[in-house]
Amino acid sequence: MLNFYCFKSIFAHLKSLILSYILNIMKPDKITQWQKLGFGMFIHYGLYSLCGGVWKGEPVKRGYSEQILSHGKIPKEEYKALQNKFTCKNFDAEKICALAKAAGMKYIIITAKHHDGFCLFDTKTTGYNSVKAPAKRDLIAELSQACKKNGLKFGLYFSWIDWNCEYALPISDHNSDKIPPKHQKVNIEQLKELFTNYGPLCELWMDMGFPTKKQSEEVKALAQKLQPNMMINGRIWNDCGDFCTMGDNKFPDKSLNVPWQTPASIYHETWGYRSWQRRGDKNKKAQELIESLIRVRAMGGNYLLNIGPKGDGSVVAFEAEVLKKIGSFFKSKAPSQGCAKKLCKELNLDLPQDSISELSGEKNEIPFTKKLYRFTGKDYYSSHFICTELELNLKISKGLYKTNFWTISLVRKKPLSQDEVLEINGKEFCFPANKKELEIFKNIKIESVLKISVSTGGTPSLRKALKQDNLILRVEGK
């Protein structure tokens, strides 16, 4: 027989297990946590910041200024010598965090390594880093610690390509270069250091390159092992990302059913510091960015807005003022999706609206009114959207309220060669290839607006394409 103390111990253990189980159920998944961040700061900073878009007294007007090594046709050894001038004496992680919070941002992403290969962290893979420069500072560690102290999430940008790595392909005009095996080994070692040494990371922002599927999967597996709660952007390529990355300063022109983010720069001409950049009126610029942020949030995306500090690490005054004006508008709290939708109406900002189809009789054939897409593609230049989901909102016209019950069927216009497995309002259906019609609801009441969603099965980011033009709904009442 169990004594009282043994029973008490078992009860306490069971209570602990139950509490742990409940907390795990209630804990939002990493996608939800990331989407709630909403608005973040992007930072492009490195050796290129010392140039400010100028080489030997002449502005380099081609391309982004952070890629001046390539666009300026600068000899590698001359560019590498900039490391000897890299003091970053005015790079202040605390001030950067304060600015981000004043703007209403909830996370910061910084370029741990851009295309030039210069690392802002302590790495054993190369001496080409900020710790071995006159600065003798690990900027990634400093910013990681400051973010933690200030209640901000922290993430990292990492370039697939590396113009300093001896094993990498030479500089190209397109940056969509393959990653040789020895170069991939260096990338993996550097990513291991970043994932291991810099605390919890909310996001990995890979960029450019043309990795194989195996190489993308290798980075994803490493990330899942060492940073399981970290979201990975779409530029890991080969459909290995957790969220879709729009083109620079671009918004989706389609409805997406996967997490997504717009990376935005204050000036579309550059991300890294450019001394001769035309900055314009700060009030107009702030208003432009406020409207962009509202649109992105209203459509369900995250907005990652960039600053490009000067060579000494200080934030450009114009950029700081613009960010503070954004924060002032939102009272230092970026809008939720619901709030952003209301702001769109108040500011008369165009936003795609979901339409509602009315049943006009007791027999209706209705096309789907909304298509939803996911992002796919092997590399930056072949990426595209594919439709994986259809939606329709139904309501009854006033003259049909006497019809209480409705049967709804999915109808194919043309037969298929094989069966389809579909998810309809979250429930799985098999639509046999030899059938033209599939009953999905029988004798139901439509008392307000009925939303019907039809998609291919599986995880939203990996769903197969849906033959969207081949399906309509048949709605019959009695």
Short mmCIF file of C-alpha atoms in Angstrom, two decimals:
data_model
loop_
_atom_site.label_atom_id
_atom_site.label_comp_id
_atom_site.label_asym_id
_atom_site.label_seq_id
_atom_site.Cartn_x
_atom_site.Cartn_y
_atom_site.Cartn_z
CA MET A 1 0.00 0.00 0.00
CA LEU A 2 1.24 3.47 -0.89
CA ASN A 3 1.93 5.69 2.10
CA PHE A 4 0.77 9.31 2.28
CA TYR A 5 4.14 10.82 1.30
CA CYS A 6 4.50 8.54 -1.72
CA PHE A 7 1.00 9.44 -2.88
CA LYS A 8 1.73 13.14 -2.35
CA SER A 9 4.90 12.84 -4.46
CA ILE A 10 3.07 11.05 -7.30
CA PHE A 11 0.30 13.65 -7.21
CA ALA A 12 2.83 16.50 -7.39
CA HIS A 13 4.56 14.82 -10.34
CA LEU A 14 1.25 14.34 -12.19
CA LYS A 15 0.30 17.95 -11.49
CA SER A 16 3.63 19.08 -12.97
CA LEU A 17 3.14 16.96 -16.10
CA ILE A 18 -0.40 18.24 -16.62
CA LEU A 19 0.69 21.86 -16.16
CA SER A 20 3.57 21.37 -18.60
CA TYR A 21 1.20 19.81 -21.13
CA ILE A 22 -1.27 22.70 -20.83
CA LEU A 23 1.49 25.30 -21.21
CA ASN A 24 2.80 23.56 -24.33
CA ILE A 25 -0.68 23.54 -25.85
CA MET A 26 -1.15 27.23 -25.05
CA LYS A 27 2.29 28.27 -26.30
CA PRO A 28 2.05 29.81 -29.80
CA ASP A 29 4.03 28.05 -32.51
CA LYS A 30 7.07 29.78 -33.99
CA ILE A 31 5.12 31.02 -37.02
CA THR A 32 2.51 32.73 -34.84
CA GLN A 33 5.21 34.19 -32.59
CA TRP A 34 7.08 35.55 -35.61
CA GLN A 35 3.95 37.00 -37.23
CA LYS A 36 3.15 38.84 -34.00
CA LEU A 37 6.49 40.65 -34.25
CA GLY A 38 5.09 42.45 -37.28
CA PHE A 39 7.63 45.26 -37.70
CA GLY A 40 11.41 44.95 -37.51
CA MET A 41 14.65 46.81 -38.16
CA PHE A 42 17.07 45.63 -40.84
CA ILE A 43 20.69 46.84 -40.56
CA HIS A 44 23.20 46.77 -43.42
CA TYR A 45 26.62 47.52 -41.99
CA GLY A 46 30.14 46.44 -42.95
CA LEU A 47 33.32 47.54 -44.72
CA TYR A 48 31.22 48.96 -47.56
CA SER A 49 29.83 51.49 -45.06
CA LEU A 50 33.30 53.10 -44.93
CA CYS A 51 33.04 53.81 -48.66
CA GLY A 52 29.63 55.44 -48.47
CA GLY A 53 29.08 54.66 -52.15
CA VAL A 54 32.30 56.41 -53.17
CA TRP A 55 35.60 54.99 -54.40
CA LYS A 56 38.70 57.18 -54.82
CA GLY A 57 36.61 60.32 -54.75
CA GLU A 58 34.10 59.20 -57.38
CA PRO A 59 30.49 58.13 -56.65
CA VAL A 60 29.76 54.57 -57.76
CA LYS A 61 26.29 54.99 -59.23
CA ARG A 62 25.73 51.44 -60.42
CA GLY A 63 23.87 49.07 -58.07
CA TYR A 64 23.46 49.06 -54.31
CA SER A 65 26.28 50.68 -52.30
CA GLU A 66 26.77 47.60 -50.10
CA GLN A 67 27.93 45.83 -53.28
CA ILE A 68 30.48 48.50 -54.20
CA LEU A 69 33.28 45.90 -54.43
CA SER A 70 31.48 44.35 -57.38
CA HIS A 71 29.81 47.37 -58.99
CA GLY A 72 32.84 49.61 -58.54
CA LYS A 73 35.23 47.04 -60.09
CA ILE A 74 37.50 47.51 -57.09
CA PRO A 75 40.61 45.29 -56.81
CA LYS A 76 40.02 42.83 -53.97
CA GLU A 77 43.20 43.61 -52.08
CA GLU A 78 42.45 47.34 -52.09
CA TYR A 79 38.96 46.68 -50.75
CA LYS A 80 40.24 44.23 -48.11
CA ALA A 81 42.60 46.96 -46.84
CA LEU A 82 39.48 48.77 -45.56
CA GLN A 83 39.59 46.32 -42.64
CA ASN A 84 42.52 48.34 -41.29
CA LYS A 85 40.23 51.40 -41.04
CA PHE A 86 37.27 49.61 -39.47
CA THR A 87 36.99 51.08 -35.97
CA CYS A 88 33.16 51.36 -35.72
CA LYS A 89 33.82 53.80 -32.87
CA ASN A 90 30.24 55.13 -32.93
CA PHE A 91 28.41 51.82 -33.29
CA ASP A 92 26.21 51.79 -30.19
CA ALA A 93 23.97 48.72 -29.81
CA GLU A 94 22.02 50.33 -26.95
CA LYS A 95 21.18 53.42 -29.02
CA ILE A 96 20.16 51.25 -31.97
CA CYS A 97 17.79 49.27 -29.75
CA ALA A 98 16.35 52.48 -28.32
CA LEU A 99 15.72 53.75 -31.86
CA ALA A 100 14.06 50.49 -32.87
CA LYS A 101 11.74 50.64 -29.85
CA ALA A 102 10.94 54.30 -30.50
CA ALA A 103 9.88 53.32 -34.04
CA GLY A 104 7.60 50.55 -32.72
CA MET A 105 9.83 47.75 -33.98
CA LYS A 106 9.95 44.43 -32.14
CA TYR A 107 13.03 42.77 -33.65
CA ILE A 108 16.36 43.55 -35.30
CA ILE A 109 18.14 41.72 -38.14
CA ILE A 110 21.77 42.65 -38.94
CA THR A 111 24.17 41.61 -41.68
CA ALA A 112 26.46 39.12 -39.91
CA LYS A 113 28.17 38.60 -43.28
CA HIS A 114 27.30 40.27 -46.58
CA HIS A 115 28.48 39.33 -50.06
CA ASP A 116 31.96 40.82 -49.50
CA GLY A 117 32.62 38.11 -46.89
CA PHE A 118 33.58 40.47 -44.04
CA CYS A 119 32.19 39.10 -40.77
CA LEU A 120 30.86 41.24 -37.92
CA PHE A 121 31.38 38.37 -35.46
CA ASP A 122 34.18 36.38 -33.88
CA THR A 123 34.85 33.49 -36.23
CA LYS A 124 37.56 30.87 -36.45
CA THR A 125 37.03 30.44 -40.21
CA THR A 126 38.73 33.68 -41.32
CA GLY A 127 40.67 36.65 -40.02
CA TYR A 128 38.50 38.88 -42.19
CA ASN A 129 36.28 40.03 -39.34
CA SER A 130 35.56 42.91 -36.98
CA VAL A 131 37.36 41.30 -34.04
CA LYS A 132 40.63 41.21 -36.02
CA ALA A 133 40.08 44.80 -37.25
CA PRO A 134 41.20 47.87 -35.22
CA ALA A 135 37.69 47.81 -33.68
CA LYS A 136 38.47 44.51 -31.90
CA ARG A 137 34.71 44.15 -31.35
CA ASP A 138 32.16 41.40 -31.91
CA LEU A 139 29.23 43.52 -33.09
CA ILE A 140 26.86 40.58 -33.34
CA ALA A 141 27.46 39.73 -29.68
CA GLU A 142 26.96 43.36 -28.65
CA LEU A 143 23.67 43.73 -30.53
CA SER A 144 22.41 40.32 -29.43
CA GLN A 145 22.98 41.24 -25.78
CA ALA A 146 21.43 44.70 -26.19
CA CYS A 147 18.33 43.24 -27.83
CA LYS A 148 17.89 40.79 -24.98
CA LYS A 149 18.30 43.56 -22.42
CA ASN A 150 15.75 45.77 -24.20
CA GLY A 151 13.11 43.14 -24.85
CA LEU A 152 13.68 42.91 -28.61
CA LYS A 153 14.04 39.75 -30.66
CA PHE A 154 17.24 39.28 -32.63
CA GLY A 155 18.05 37.68 -35.97
CA LEU A 156 20.80 37.47 -38.57
CA TYR A 157 21.36 38.11 -42.26
CA PHE A 158 23.84 35.74 -43.94
CA SER A 159 24.93 35.77 -47.58
CA TRP A 160 25.22 32.48 -49.46
CA ILE A 161 27.92 34.02 -51.65
CA ASP A 162 31.27 35.20 -50.30
CA TRP A 163 33.63 37.27 -52.45
CA ASN A 164 36.50 36.75 -50.02
CA CYS A 165 36.30 32.95 -49.63
CA GLU A 166 39.06 31.23 -51.59
CA TYR A 167 36.74 28.34 -52.44
CA ALA A 168 33.87 30.47 -53.78
CA LEU A 169 33.18 31.31 -57.40
CA PRO A 170 34.44 34.68 -58.69
CA ILE A 171 32.32 37.82 -58.42
CA SER A 172 29.49 37.86 -60.97
CA ASP A 173 27.03 40.50 -62.16
CA HIS A 174 23.98 38.54 -61.02
CA ASN A 175 25.01 37.19 -57.55
CA SER A 176 23.12 33.97 -58.28
CA ASP A 177 26.26 31.84 -58.08
CA LYS A 178 26.56 28.15 -57.28
CA ILE A 179 28.14 27.19 -53.98
CA PRO A 180 31.14 24.83 -54.44
CA PRO A 181 31.43 22.06 -51.78
CA LYS A 182 34.41 23.63 -49.96
CA HIS A 183 32.66 26.99 -49.90
CA GLN A 184 29.55 25.33 -48.46
CA LYS A 185 31.72 23.83 -45.71
CA VAL A 186 32.86 27.34 -44.71
CA ASN A 187 29.27 28.59 -44.75
CA ILE A 188 28.18 25.74 -42.50
CA GLU A 189 31.00 26.38 -40.04
CA GLN A 190 30.13 30.07 -39.84
CA LEU A 191 26.42 29.33 -39.41
CA LYS A 192 27.25 26.86 -36.62
CA GLU A 193 29.14 29.63 -34.83
CA LEU A 194 26.26 32.06 -35.28
CA PHE A 195 23.57 29.59 -34.19
CA THR A 196 25.61 28.49 -31.15
CA ASN A 197 27.15 31.67 -29.78
CA TYR A 198 24.56 34.43 -30.07
CA GLY A 199 21.56 33.41 -28.01
CA PRO A 200 18.02 32.69 -29.19
CA LEU A 201 17.53 33.86 -32.79
CA CYS A 202 14.11 34.75 -34.17
CA GLU A 203 15.07 34.81 -37.84
CA LEU A 204 17.70 33.68 -40.35
CA TRP A 205 17.76 35.90 -43.44
CA MET A 206 19.70 34.09 -46.18
CA ASP A 207 20.40 35.95 -49.42
CA MET A 208 21.35 35.41 -53.07
CA GLY A 209 23.43 32.44 -54.34
CA PHE A 210 22.24 29.35 -56.22
CA PRO A 211 22.55 26.45 -53.75
CA THR A 212 21.53 22.90 -54.56
CA LYS A 213 18.52 21.40 -52.84
CA LYS A 214 20.88 19.34 -50.68
CA GLN A 215 22.77 22.49 -49.60
CA SER A 216 19.53 24.29 -48.70
CA GLU A 217 18.40 21.25 -46.73
CA GLU A 218 21.75 21.12 -44.92
CA VAL A 219 21.36 24.70 -43.69
CA LYS A 220 17.74 24.06 -42.70
CA ALA A 221 18.66 20.91 -40.75
CA LEU A 222 21.42 22.78 -38.91
CA ALA A 223 19.03 25.60 -38.05
CA GLN A 224 16.35 23.21 -36.79
CA LYS A 225 18.90 21.42 -34.63
CA LEU A 226 20.55 24.47 -33.05
CA GLN A 227 17.78 27.11 -33.24
CA PRO A 228 14.46 25.21 -33.48
CA ASN A 229 12.33 28.32 -32.85
CA MET A 230 14.04 30.40 -35.55
CA MET A 231 12.15 31.29 -38.73
CA ILE A 232 14.06 30.93 -42.02
CA ASN A 233 13.37 33.21 -44.96
CA GLY A 234 12.56 32.04 -48.49
CA ARG A 235 16.01 32.88 -49.86
CA ILE A 236 17.40 29.73 -48.36
CA TRP A 237 15.83 28.55 -51.66
CA ASN A 238 14.59 25.14 -52.80
CA ASP A 239 11.32 25.51 -50.83
CA CYS A 240 13.18 25.10 -47.52
CA GLY A 241 12.10 28.41 -45.96
CA ASP A 242 9.49 29.06 -43.29
CA PHE A 243 8.26 32.30 -44.83
CA CYS A 244 8.10 33.96 -48.21
CA THR A 245 10.48 36.88 -48.83
CA MET A 246 9.13 39.47 -51.24
CA GLY A 247 11.45 41.17 -53.70
CA ASP A 248 13.18 44.26 -52.32
CA ASN A 249 10.55 46.89 -51.48
CA LYS A 250 7.82 44.80 -53.10
CA PHE A 251 4.30 43.90 -51.97
CA PRO A 252 2.46 40.78 -53.09
CA ASP A 253 -0.10 41.35 -55.83
CA LYS A 254 -1.84 38.13 -54.79
CA SER A 255 -3.34 36.79 -51.57
CA LEU A 256 -0.86 34.51 -49.78
CA ASN A 257 -1.71 31.61 -47.47
CA VAL A 258 1.83 31.36 -46.09
CA PRO A 259 3.79 33.68 -43.76
CA TRP A 260 5.57 36.48 -45.67
CA GLN A 261 7.72 39.54 -45.24
CA THR A 262 8.51 42.67 -47.23
CA PRO A 263 12.15 43.79 -46.85
CA ALA A 264 12.15 47.58 -47.30
CA SER A 265 14.82 50.25 -47.54
CA ILE A 266 14.31 53.91 -46.69
CA TYR A 267 15.69 54.75 -50.14
CA HIS A 268 15.06 52.19 -52.86
CA GLU A 269 18.45 52.92 -54.44
CA THR A 270 20.56 51.38 -51.68
CA TRP A 271 20.64 49.43 -48.40
CA GLY A 272 24.19 50.21 -47.29
CA TYR A 273 25.24 53.77 -46.39
CA ARG A 274 25.52 56.16 -49.36
CA SER A 275 26.97 59.58 -48.55
CA TRP A 276 25.59 61.22 -51.70
CA GLN A 277 22.07 59.77 -51.42
CA ARG A 278 19.25 62.26 -52.01
CA ARG A 279 17.23 61.98 -48.83
CA GLY A 280 14.36 64.34 -49.57
CA ASP A 281 11.76 65.60 -47.10
CA LYS A 282 11.69 63.58 -43.88
CA ASN A 283 7.94 64.14 -43.35
CA LYS A 284 7.06 62.87 -46.82
CA LYS A 285 9.42 59.92 -46.42
CA ALA A 286 7.92 59.02 -43.04
CA GLN A 287 4.39 59.19 -44.48
CA GLU A 288 5.40 56.98 -47.43
CA LEU A 289 6.85 54.34 -45.09
CA ILE A 290 3.91 54.56 -42.66
CA GLU A 291 1.52 53.77 -45.52
CA SER A 292 3.71 50.90 -46.71
CA LEU A 293 3.84 49.44 -43.21
CA ILE A 294 0.05 49.71 -42.83
CA ARG A 295 -0.55 47.96 -46.18
CA VAL A 296 1.83 45.11 -45.37
CA ARG A 297 0.37 44.58 -41.91
CA ALA A 298 -3.21 44.77 -43.21
CA MET A 299 -2.39 42.05 -45.75
CA GLY A 300 -0.91 39.85 -43.00
CA GLY A 301 2.80 40.32 -43.71
CA ASN A 302 5.80 41.42 -41.64
CA TYR A 303 7.63 44.64 -42.54
CA LEU A 304 11.43 44.75 -42.18
CA LEU A 305 12.70 48.32 -42.62
CA ASN A 306 16.40 48.96 -43.20
CA ILE A 307 18.88 51.52 -41.94
CA GLY A 308 22.45 51.83 -43.23
CA PRO A 309 24.79 53.25 -40.57
CA LYS A 310 27.80 55.34 -41.57
CA GLY A 311 31.29 53.87 -41.62
CA ASP A 312 31.88 54.85 -37.99
CA GLY A 313 28.72 52.98 -36.97
CA SER A 314 26.56 56.04 -36.24
CA VAL A 315 22.99 56.10 -37.54
CA VAL A 316 22.28 58.64 -40.29
CA ALA A 317 20.35 61.52 -38.66
CA PHE A 318 17.72 61.59 -41.42
CA GLU A 319 17.01 57.87 -40.96
CA ALA A 320 16.75 58.20 -37.18
CA GLU A 321 14.31 61.11 -37.53
CA VAL A 322 12.15 59.21 -40.04
CA LEU A 323 11.97 56.16 -37.75
CA LYS A 324 10.99 58.32 -34.79
CA LYS A 325 8.21 59.92 -36.85
CA ILE A 326 6.91 56.44 -37.73
CA GLY A 327 6.94 55.54 -34.04
CA SER A 328 5.20 58.79 -33.14
CA PHE A 329 2.38 58.03 -35.59
CA PHE A 330 1.83 54.58 -34.08
CA LYS A 331 2.66 55.69 -30.51
CA SER A 332 5.68 53.33 -30.58
CA LYS A 333 3.49 50.30 -31.18
CA ALA A 334 3.27 48.81 -34.68
CA PRO A 335 -0.29 47.97 -35.79
CA SER A 336 -1.82 44.51 -35.64
CA GLN A 337 -3.48 43.22 -38.81
CA GLY A 338 -6.93 44.26 -37.58
CA CYS A 339 -5.75 47.74 -36.62
CA ALA A 340 -3.95 48.13 -39.96
CA LYS A 341 -7.13 47.27 -41.87
CA LYS A 342 -9.00 50.01 -40.00
CA LEU A 343 -6.19 52.47 -40.76
CA CYS A 344 -6.41 51.57 -44.47
CA LYS A 345 -10.04 52.70 -44.46
CA GLU A 346 -9.30 55.86 -42.48
CA LEU A 347 -6.41 56.83 -44.80
CA ASN A 348 -8.18 55.68 -48.00
CA LEU A 349 -5.43 53.20 -48.79
CA ASP A 350 -6.29 50.62 -51.42
CA LEU A 351 -6.51 47.08 -50.10
CA PRO A 352 -7.97 43.98 -51.80
CA GLN A 353 -11.36 43.20 -50.27
CA ASP A 354 -13.00 39.78 -49.97
CA SER A 355 -16.23 39.68 -51.95
CA ILE A 356 -19.42 37.90 -50.88
CA SER A 357 -21.50 35.86 -53.34
CA GLU A 358 -25.26 35.89 -52.91
CA LEU A 359 -27.44 32.88 -53.62
CA SER A 360 -30.05 34.14 -56.07
CA GLY A 361 -32.15 30.99 -56.41
CA GLU A 362 -32.59 27.47 -55.14
CA LYS A 363 -30.07 26.15 -57.69
CA ASN A 364 -26.76 27.96 -58.10
CA GLU A 365 -23.43 27.35 -59.81
CA ILE A 366 -20.86 29.74 -58.40
CA PRO A 367 -17.18 30.26 -59.28
CA PHE A 368 -14.66 30.79 -56.51
CA THR A 369 -13.93 34.48 -55.98
CA LYS A 370 -10.54 34.33 -54.25
CA LYS A 371 -7.31 32.50 -55.04
CA LEU A 372 -4.55 32.07 -52.47
CA TYR A 373 -0.94 31.35 -53.32
CA ARG A 374 2.30 30.10 -51.91
CA PHE A 375 5.77 31.04 -53.05
CA THR A 376 8.06 28.57 -54.74
CA GLY A 377 11.23 28.54 -56.80
CA LYS A 378 14.78 27.29 -56.88
CA ASP A 379 16.62 30.61 -57.09
CA TYR A 380 15.92 34.34 -56.99
CA TYR A 381 15.39 34.65 -60.72
CA SER A 382 12.95 31.75 -61.18
CA SER A 383 10.80 32.25 -58.08
CA HIS A 384 7.08 32.39 -58.68
CA PHE A 385 3.67 31.95 -57.07
CA ILE A 386 1.45 28.89 -57.38
CA CYS A 387 -2.23 28.72 -56.44
CA THR A 388 -2.93 26.15 -53.72
CA GLU A 389 -6.24 27.34 -52.26
CA LEU A 390 -9.63 28.75 -53.31
CA GLU A 391 -12.10 30.64 -51.15
CA LEU A 392 -15.71 31.74 -51.43
CA ASN A 393 -18.01 33.62 -49.06
CA LEU A 394 -21.70 32.78 -49.42
CA LYS A 395 -24.83 34.43 -48.10
CA ILE A 396 -28.53 34.11 -48.85
CA SER A 397 -30.49 36.92 -50.49
CA LYS A 398 -33.50 38.14 -48.53
CA GLY A 399 -36.01 36.46 -50.81
CA LEU A 400 -34.57 32.99 -50.10
CA TYR A 401 -34.85 32.84 -46.32
CA LYS A 402 -37.75 30.39 -46.67
CA THR A 403 -35.22 27.86 -47.96
CA ASN A 404 -33.73 26.48 -44.78
CA PHE A 405 -31.40 23.69 -45.87
CA TRP A 406 -28.66 23.63 -48.50
CA THR A 407 -26.51 20.97 -50.12
CA ILE A 408 -23.16 22.12 -51.48
CA SER A 409 -21.06 20.17 -53.98
CA LEU A 410 -17.67 20.71 -55.58
CA VAL A 411 -17.94 20.34 -59.36
CA ARG A 412 -15.17 19.64 -61.86
CA LYS A 413 -15.40 21.21 -65.29
CA LYS A 414 -13.02 18.65 -66.79
CA PRO A 415 -12.03 15.17 -65.56
CA LEU A 416 -8.57 14.47 -64.14
CA SER A 417 -6.25 11.52 -64.73
CA GLN A 418 -5.88 10.76 -61.00
CA ASP A 419 -7.70 11.19 -57.70
CA GLU A 420 -7.33 14.47 -55.80
CA VAL A 421 -6.93 14.76 -52.03
CA LEU A 422 -8.38 18.10 -50.95
CA GLU A 423 -8.84 19.93 -47.67
CA ILE A 424 -12.23 21.61 -47.46
CA ASN A 425 -12.72 23.84 -44.42
CA GLY A 426 -10.00 21.86 -42.65
CA LYS A 427 -11.46 18.43 -43.39
CA GLU A 428 -9.83 15.98 -45.81
CA PHE A 429 -11.78 14.72 -48.84
CA CYS A 430 -10.82 12.37 -51.66
CA PHE A 431 -12.22 13.53 -54.99
CA PRO A 432 -12.05 10.46 -57.28
CA ALA A 433 -10.76 11.09 -60.79
CA ASN A 434 -13.81 9.42 -62.38
CA LYS A 435 -16.29 11.66 -60.56
CA LYS A 436 -17.46 15.04 -61.75
CA GLU A 437 -19.13 16.05 -58.49
CA LEU A 438 -18.25 15.75 -54.80
CA GLU A 439 -20.80 16.51 -52.09
CA ILE A 440 -19.12 18.46 -49.29
CA PHE A 441 -22.08 19.77 -47.22
CA LYS A 442 -25.54 18.21 -46.95
CA ASN A 443 -28.68 19.82 -45.56
CA ILE A 444 -26.95 22.69 -43.78
CA LYS A 445 -28.31 26.07 -42.72
CA ILE A 446 -26.67 29.27 -43.96
CA GLU A 447 -27.61 31.79 -41.32
CA SER A 448 -24.98 34.45 -41.94
CA VAL A 449 -21.92 34.33 -44.23
CA LEU A 450 -20.55 30.86 -44.94
CA LYS A 451 -16.85 30.75 -45.82
CA ILE A 452 -15.74 27.80 -47.95
CA SER A 453 -12.05 27.03 -48.42
CA VAL A 454 -10.69 24.36 -50.78
CA SER A 455 -6.98 23.55 -50.93
CA THR A 456 -4.55 20.81 -51.78
CA GLY A 457 -3.47 18.82 -48.72
CA GLY A 458 -0.46 19.14 -46.46
CA THR A 459 1.61 21.95 -44.96
CA PRO A 460 0.62 25.29 -46.58
CA SER A 461 4.21 26.14 -47.59
CA LEU A 462 4.62 22.80 -49.41
CA ARG A 463 1.17 22.28 -50.95
CA LYS A 464 0.91 21.18 -54.57
CA ALA A 465 -0.70 23.43 -57.16
CA LEU A 466 -4.46 23.38 -57.37
CA LYS A 467 -6.18 23.26 -60.76
CA GLN A 468 -8.07 26.37 -59.78
CA ASP A 469 -9.90 27.03 -63.05
CA ASN A 470 -11.41 23.54 -63.04
CA LEU A 471 -13.56 23.90 -59.91
CA ILE A 472 -16.88 25.58 -59.12
CA LEU A 473 -19.52 25.13 -56.43
CA ARG A 474 -23.05 23.88 -56.92
CA VAL A 475 -25.40 25.06 -54.18
CA GLU A 476 -28.95 23.66 -54.02
CA GLY A 477 -31.66 24.42 -51.49
CA LYS A 478 -34.81 22.69 -50.41
#
